[in-house]
Tab-separated table of C-alpha atoms and ligand atoms in Angstrom:
chain	number	residue	atom	x	y	z
A	10	MET	CA	217.594	-3.454	16.488
A	11	ASN	CA	216.743	-0.058	16.218
A	12	ILE	CA	213.379	1.619	17.670
A	13	ILE	CA	211.804	5.000	17.161
A	14	LEU	CA	209.756	6.905	19.663
A	15	PHE	CA	207.083	8.681	18.188
A	16	GLY	CA	204.922	11.281	19.762
A	17	PRO	CA	204.067	14.671	20.439
A	18	PRO	CA	205.818	17.087	22.907
A	19	GLY	CA	206.200	16.254	26.297
A	20	VAL	CA	204.288	13.274	25.979
A	21	GLY	CA	207.262	11.274	27.845
A	22	LYS	CA	209.500	10.208	24.746
A	23	GLY	CA	212.970	11.575	26.782
A	24	THR	CA	211.810	10.117	29.981
A	25	GLN	CA	210.782	6.522	28.389
A	26	ALA	CA	214.171	6.568	26.112
A	27	ASP	CA	216.199	7.070	29.689
A	28	ASN	CA	214.538	4.187	31.170
A	29	MET	CA	214.849	1.884	28.117
A	30	VAL	CA	218.506	2.379	28.018
A	31	LYS	CA	218.444	1.423	31.367
A	32	ASN	CA	216.979	-1.766	30.783
A	33	PHE	CA	218.332	-2.410	27.143
A	34	ASN	CA	221.737	-2.570	25.417
A	35	LEU	CA	220.377	0.464	23.432
A	36	TYR	CA	221.428	3.978	23.360
A	37	LYS	CA	219.087	6.901	22.833
A	38	ILE	CA	219.448	9.668	20.490
A	39	SER	CA	217.825	12.598	20.984
A	40	THR	CA	217.605	15.111	18.129
A	41	GLY	CA	216.060	17.805	20.547
A	42	ASP	CA	218.947	17.193	23.241
A	43	LEU	CA	221.722	17.150	19.946
A	44	LEU	CA	220.406	20.241	18.933
A	45	ARG	CA	220.591	22.018	22.234
A	46	ASN	CA	224.256	21.001	22.353
A	47	GLU	CA	225.038	22.709	19.046
A	48	ILE	CA	223.183	26.122	20.624
A	49	LYS	CA	226.161	25.806	23.447
A	50	LYS	CA	228.923	26.092	20.510
A	51	ASN	CA	227.798	29.945	20.065
A	52	THR	CA	228.420	29.784	16.367
A	53	ASN	CA	226.079	31.088	13.028
A	54	LEU	CA	224.568	27.221	12.813
A	55	SER	CA	223.579	27.302	16.821
A	56	ARG	CA	222.205	30.656	16.408
A	57	LYS	CA	220.076	29.014	13.167
A	58	ILE	CA	218.917	26.194	15.309
A	59	LYS	CA	218.061	28.388	18.813
A	60	SER	CA	215.847	30.826	16.664
A	61	LYS	CA	213.528	27.843	15.325
A	62	ILE	CA	214.034	26.000	18.543
A	63	ASN	CA	212.347	28.862	20.094
A	64	GLN	CA	209.975	29.648	18.297
A	65	GLY	CA	208.688	25.917	17.998
A	66	LEU	CA	209.449	25.530	14.060
A	67	LEU	CA	211.069	22.446	12.673
A	68	VAL	CA	214.851	22.916	12.453
A	69	SER	CA	215.850	22.183	8.480
A	70	ASP	CA	216.457	18.579	7.574
A	71	LYS	CA	219.647	19.088	6.298
A	72	ILE	CA	221.158	19.874	9.605
A	73	ILE	CA	219.175	16.630	11.384
A	74	SER	CA	220.180	14.265	8.275
A	75	ASP	CA	223.969	15.278	9.080
A	76	LEU	CA	223.724	14.755	12.624
A	77	ILE	CA	222.001	11.647	12.281
A	78	VAL	CA	224.702	10.145	9.622
A	79	LYS	CA	227.171	10.706	12.521
A	80	ILE	CA	225.591	8.598	14.629
A	81	LEU	CA	224.490	5.835	12.247
A	82	SER	CA	227.797	5.679	10.602
A	83	LYS	CA	229.472	4.556	14.506
A	84	LYS	CA	230.032	0.916	14.837
A	85	LYS	CA	229.515	1.292	18.480
A	86	TYR	CA	225.576	1.973	17.638
A	87	PHE	CA	225.175	-0.366	15.408
A	88	ASN	CA	221.468	-1.662	15.253
A	89	ARG	CA	221.036	-0.483	19.199
A	90	LEU	CA	219.682	3.327	18.925
A	91	ILE	CA	216.106	4.597	20.384
A	92	PHE	CA	215.767	7.848	17.878
A	93	ASP	CA	213.659	10.226	20.435
A	94	GLY	CA	211.925	13.017	18.373
A	95	TYR	CA	213.376	11.657	14.914
A	96	PRO	CA	212.008	11.559	12.279
A	97	ARG	CA	209.456	14.359	12.647
A	98	ASN	CA	208.580	14.854	8.612
A	99	LEU	CA	207.800	12.320	5.867
A	100	ASN	CA	211.133	13.828	4.077
A	101	GLN	CA	212.863	12.819	7.597
A	102	ALA	CA	211.026	9.372	7.718
A	103	LYS	CA	212.116	8.452	4.308
A	104	SER	CA	215.596	9.643	4.617
A	105	LEU	CA	215.935	7.650	7.876
A	106	ASP	CA	214.825	4.279	5.736
A	107	LEU	CA	217.633	5.318	3.012
A	108	LEU	CA	220.459	5.656	5.670
A	109	VAL	CA	219.579	2.578	7.881
A	110	LYS	CA	219.623	0.312	4.571
A	111	LYS	CA	222.887	2.046	3.429
A	112	TYR	CA	224.460	1.003	6.725
A	113	ASN	CA	223.171	-2.177	6.550
A	114	GLN	CA	220.529	-2.111	9.572
A	115	LYS	CA	216.906	-1.992	10.521
A	116	ILE	CA	214.330	0.263	12.091
A	117	SER	CA	211.985	-2.639	14.057
A	118	CYS	CA	209.434	-0.824	15.635
A	119	VAL	CA	207.873	2.530	16.441
A	120	LEU	CA	206.417	3.219	19.542
A	121	ASN	CA	203.710	5.791	19.232
A	122	LEU	CA	203.319	7.786	23.182
A	123	ASN	CA	199.500	9.452	23.422
A	124	ILE	CA	197.896	11.489	25.569
A	125	ASP	CA	195.521	14.630	25.399
A	126	LYS	CA	196.591	18.354	24.911
A	127	GLU	CA	195.789	19.426	28.707
A	128	SER	CA	197.856	16.609	30.185
A	129	ILE	CA	200.781	17.779	27.431
A	130	ILE	CA	200.551	21.485	28.857
A	131	LYS	CA	200.715	20.264	32.380
A	132	ARG	CA	203.773	18.211	31.927
A	133	ILE	CA	205.631	20.345	29.660
A	134	LEU	CA	205.215	23.614	32.138
A	135	GLY	CA	205.914	21.076	35.147
A	136	ARG	CA	209.250	19.833	33.376
A	137	LEU	CA	212.660	20.559	35.157
A	138	VAL	CA	216.086	19.669	33.601
A	139	CYS	CA	219.279	19.598	35.584
A	140	ALA	CA	222.233	21.808	33.878
A	141	LYS	CA	224.614	19.403	35.523
A	142	CYS	CA	223.412	15.743	34.663
A	143	GLY	CA	220.776	16.280	32.169
A	144	LEU	CA	218.217	14.294	34.531
A	145	THR	CA	214.652	15.573	33.535
A	146	PHE	CA	212.243	15.572	36.289
A	147	ASN	CA	208.519	17.500	36.838
A	148	LYS	CA	207.101	19.634	39.906
A	149	TYR	CA	203.860	17.941	39.351
A	150	PHE	CA	204.145	14.597	38.707
A	151	ASN	CA	207.991	13.650	39.243
A	152	PRO	CA	209.310	15.963	41.964
A	153	PRO	CA	213.007	15.328	42.536
A	154	GLN	CA	213.957	13.031	45.596
A	155	LYS	CA	217.310	12.678	47.207
A	156	LYS	CA	217.291	9.520	45.870
A	157	LYS	CA	217.362	9.975	42.652
A	158	TYR	CA	219.136	13.601	42.228
A	159	VAL	CA	222.328	14.378	43.805
A	160	CYS	CA	222.760	17.717	42.229
A	161	ASN	CA	222.040	21.218	44.239
A	162	LEU	CA	218.013	22.149	43.549
A	163	LYS	CA	219.694	25.564	41.614
A	164	TYR	CA	220.527	23.887	38.657
A	165	LEU	CA	217.045	22.981	37.967
A	166	LYS	CA	215.816	24.703	34.756
A	167	THR	CA	212.875	25.258	32.581
A	168	ARG	CA	213.535	24.796	29.259
A	169	LEU	CA	213.642	28.315	26.501
A	170	ASP	CA	210.803	26.582	24.596
A	171	ASP	CA	208.776	25.396	27.466
A	172	ASN	CA	206.699	28.620	27.372
A	173	LYS	CA	203.108	28.749	26.493
A	174	ILE	CA	203.201	30.743	23.175
A	175	THR	CA	206.458	27.919	21.929
A	176	ILE	CA	204.122	24.857	23.072
A	177	LYS	CA	201.215	25.950	20.786
A	178	ASN	CA	203.379	26.479	18.123
A	179	ARG	CA	205.044	22.802	18.644
A	180	LEU	CA	201.781	21.148	18.988
A	181	GLY	CA	200.872	22.741	15.693
A	182	VAL	CA	203.817	21.750	13.972
A	183	TYR	CA	203.445	18.278	15.550
A	184	THR	CA	199.593	17.847	14.269
A	185	LYS	CA	200.859	19.012	10.410
A	186	LYS	CA	203.859	17.495	9.707
A	187	THR	CA	204.673	14.800	12.312
A	188	LEU	CA	201.361	12.837	13.150
A	189	PRO	CA	200.984	12.003	9.409
A	190	ILE	CA	203.863	9.934	9.522
A	191	LEU	CA	202.244	7.352	11.415
A	192	ASP	CA	200.579	5.853	8.447
A	193	TYR	CA	203.474	5.242	6.630
A	194	TYR	CA	204.897	3.151	9.493
A	195	ALA	CA	201.436	1.536	9.846
A	196	ASP	CA	202.186	0.326	6.493
A	197	GLN	CA	205.107	-1.126	7.584
A	198	GLY	CA	203.246	-2.781	10.367
A	199	ILE	CA	205.753	-1.879	12.615
A	200	LEU	CA	203.518	0.287	14.559
A	201	TYR	CA	202.994	0.045	18.259
A	202	LYS	CA	200.515	2.484	20.258
A	203	ILE	CA	200.897	3.162	23.690
A	204	ASP	CA	198.689	4.843	26.214
A	205	GLY	CA	201.018	7.789	27.660
A	206	ARG	CA	198.544	8.770	30.150
A	207	ARG	CA	199.620	6.444	33.254
A	208	LYS	CA	202.219	6.972	35.269
A	209	ILE	CA	206.228	6.767	34.059
A	210	ASN	CA	206.271	3.194	35.410
A	211	GLN	CA	203.634	2.112	33.876
A	212	VAL	CA	204.220	3.113	30.154
A	213	CYS	CA	207.640	1.563	30.967
A	214	ARG	CA	206.760	-1.684	32.123
A	215	GLU	CA	204.694	-2.085	28.458
A	216	ILE	CA	207.814	-0.670	26.361
A	217	CYS	CA	209.564	-3.242	27.992
A	218	ASP	CA	207.010	-5.900	27.347
A	219	ILE	CA	207.209	-5.375	23.472
A	220	ILE	CA	211.001	-4.425	23.704
A	221	GLY	CA	211.400	-7.939	25.612
A	222	SER	CA	208.955	-9.935	22.841
A	223	LEU	CA	211.085	-8.718	19.792
A	224	GLY	CA	214.795	-9.789	21.190
A	225	THR	CA	214.937	-10.738	24.260
A	226	TRP	CA	219.057	-10.674	23.732
A	227	LEU	CA	218.904	-6.842	24.417
A	228	CYS	CA	218.091	-7.385	27.967
A	229	LYS	CA	220.381	-6.456	30.707
A	230	LEU	CA	219.564	-8.121	33.406
B	16	LIG	P1	212.516	18.253	21.233
B	16	LIG	O1	213.776	18.136	22.999
B	16	LIG	O2	212.628	16.513	20.891
B	16	LIG	O3	211.434	18.325	22.592
B	16	LIG	P2	209.736	17.225	22.087
B	16	LIG	O4	209.365	16.697	20.939
B	16	LIG	O5	208.763	19.021	21.639
B	16	LIG	O6	209.120	16.729	23.035
B	16	LIG	P3	210.071	17.054	24.546
B	16	LIG	O7	211.385	17.071	24.434
B	16	LIG	O8	209.423	18.277	24.839
B	16	LIG	O9	209.219	15.949	25.457
B	16	LIG	P4	208.910	14.540	25.618
B	16	LIG	O10	208.307	13.567	24.991
B	16	LIG	O11	210.791	14.079	25.767
B	16	LIG	O12	208.944	14.504	27.308
B	16	LIG	P5	209.339	14.309	28.380
B	16	LIG	O13	209.964	12.636	28.749
B	16	LIG	O14	210.799	15.470	28.495
B	16	LIG	O15	212.537	19.177	20.864
B	16	LIG	C1	213.105	20.372	20.723
B	16	LIG	C2	213.114	21.118	19.440
B	16	LIG	O16	214.377	20.760	18.586
B	16	LIG	C3	211.702	20.845	18.643
B	16	LIG	O17	210.685	21.894	18.468
B	16	LIG	C4	212.437	21.515	17.094
B	16	LIG	O18	212.736	23.056	16.895
B	16	LIG	C5	213.794	20.892	17.242
B	16	LIG	N1	213.954	19.894	16.600
B	16	LIG	C6	214.359	18.213	17.164
B	16	LIG	N2	214.377	17.158	16.861
B	16	LIG	C7	213.752	17.570	15.649
B	16	LIG	C8	214.037	16.886	14.030
B	16	LIG	N3	214.091	15.694	14.109
B	16	LIG	N4	213.786	17.884	12.933
B	16	LIG	C9	213.460	19.207	13.511
B	16	LIG	N5	213.836	20.010	14.217
B	16	LIG	C10	213.631	19.087	15.692
B	16	LIG	O19	208.463	14.306	29.475
B	16	LIG	C11	207.604	15.838	29.676
B	16	LIG	C12	207.804	15.732	31.206
B	16	LIG	O20	206.525	14.892	31.632
B	16	LIG	C13	208.824	15.958	31.956
B	16	LIG	O21	208.778	16.380	33.465
B	16	LIG	C14	208.557	14.290	32.643
B	16	LIG	O22	209.356	14.186	33.899
B	16	LIG	C15	207.159	14.454	32.884
B	16	LIG	N6	206.377	12.994	32.467
B	16	LIG	C16	207.100	12.123	31.563
B	16	LIG	N7	205.940	10.960	31.199
B	16	LIG	C17	205.383	11.182	32.587
B	16	LIG	C18	203.899	10.411	32.699
B	16	LIG	N8	203.901	9.144	32.261
B	16	LIG	N9	203.262	10.975	33.874
B	16	LIG	C19	203.558	11.791	34.627
B	16	LIG	N10	204.646	13.249	33.839
B	16	LIG	C20	205.448	12.243	32.899
B	17	LIG	MG1	212.185	14.893	25.192
């Protein structure tokens, strides 16, 4: 089964996708992470991507579709993907449907995480990402602890788009372009609402229960 993790910036999609990978035989595909990897290449394309991300705007559907095709066509990922932060508009949602059909796969559920705007801002402004191992922490809610984090604290950085101005733009884009896709998935009967205000492990437990009910064969333990 392929799963979509849906929700506003900072709600905890990446955190929960990482937890799902630990608990199930699934792979995380974060379009945000793929784009940040592209930026490191320092090409014309990467400069275009960087400019969009830093403004909090969506990168073009063509760029995203090219990245997704590369993943969906790989045997290793067949029906085992967690899409984190994709699709982000109706065009991407329809294009994903065509692609999963083409590669003989299926979207089994869309997990819609939600929280209030104030918590979103606090979570984003408190986020710390390790430039070395990629783990994500939070100054306020999930500080790095010795047993979970082995790299030096100097590697913990703030993402360039995690500032007040860009957050406002990201939330605007989410409301205008991304949120309307929910009706598309509700009509397909695959939408699950999840209260993202709770603690990380509580949200994780609910997600695990949903996935477990859809296919126990995916469990690692
Ligand atoms: P992307 O990287 O996907 O960013 P986003 O959607 O804005 O989401 P975030 O990564 O900010 O938040 P998250 O929900 O993953 O939260 P996290 O788990 O880190 O995209 C970045 C940009 O790339 C976009 O703006 C766009 O420009 C471009 N882009 C990406 N995909 C695209 C696409 N498909 N099409 C076009 N453009 C695209 O958690 C946040 C913080 O809160 C962390 O510090 C975490 O530790 C903490 N936290 C998590 N859960 C909890 C909890 N339950 N309680 C307390 N703290 C928590
Ligand atoms: Mg993320």
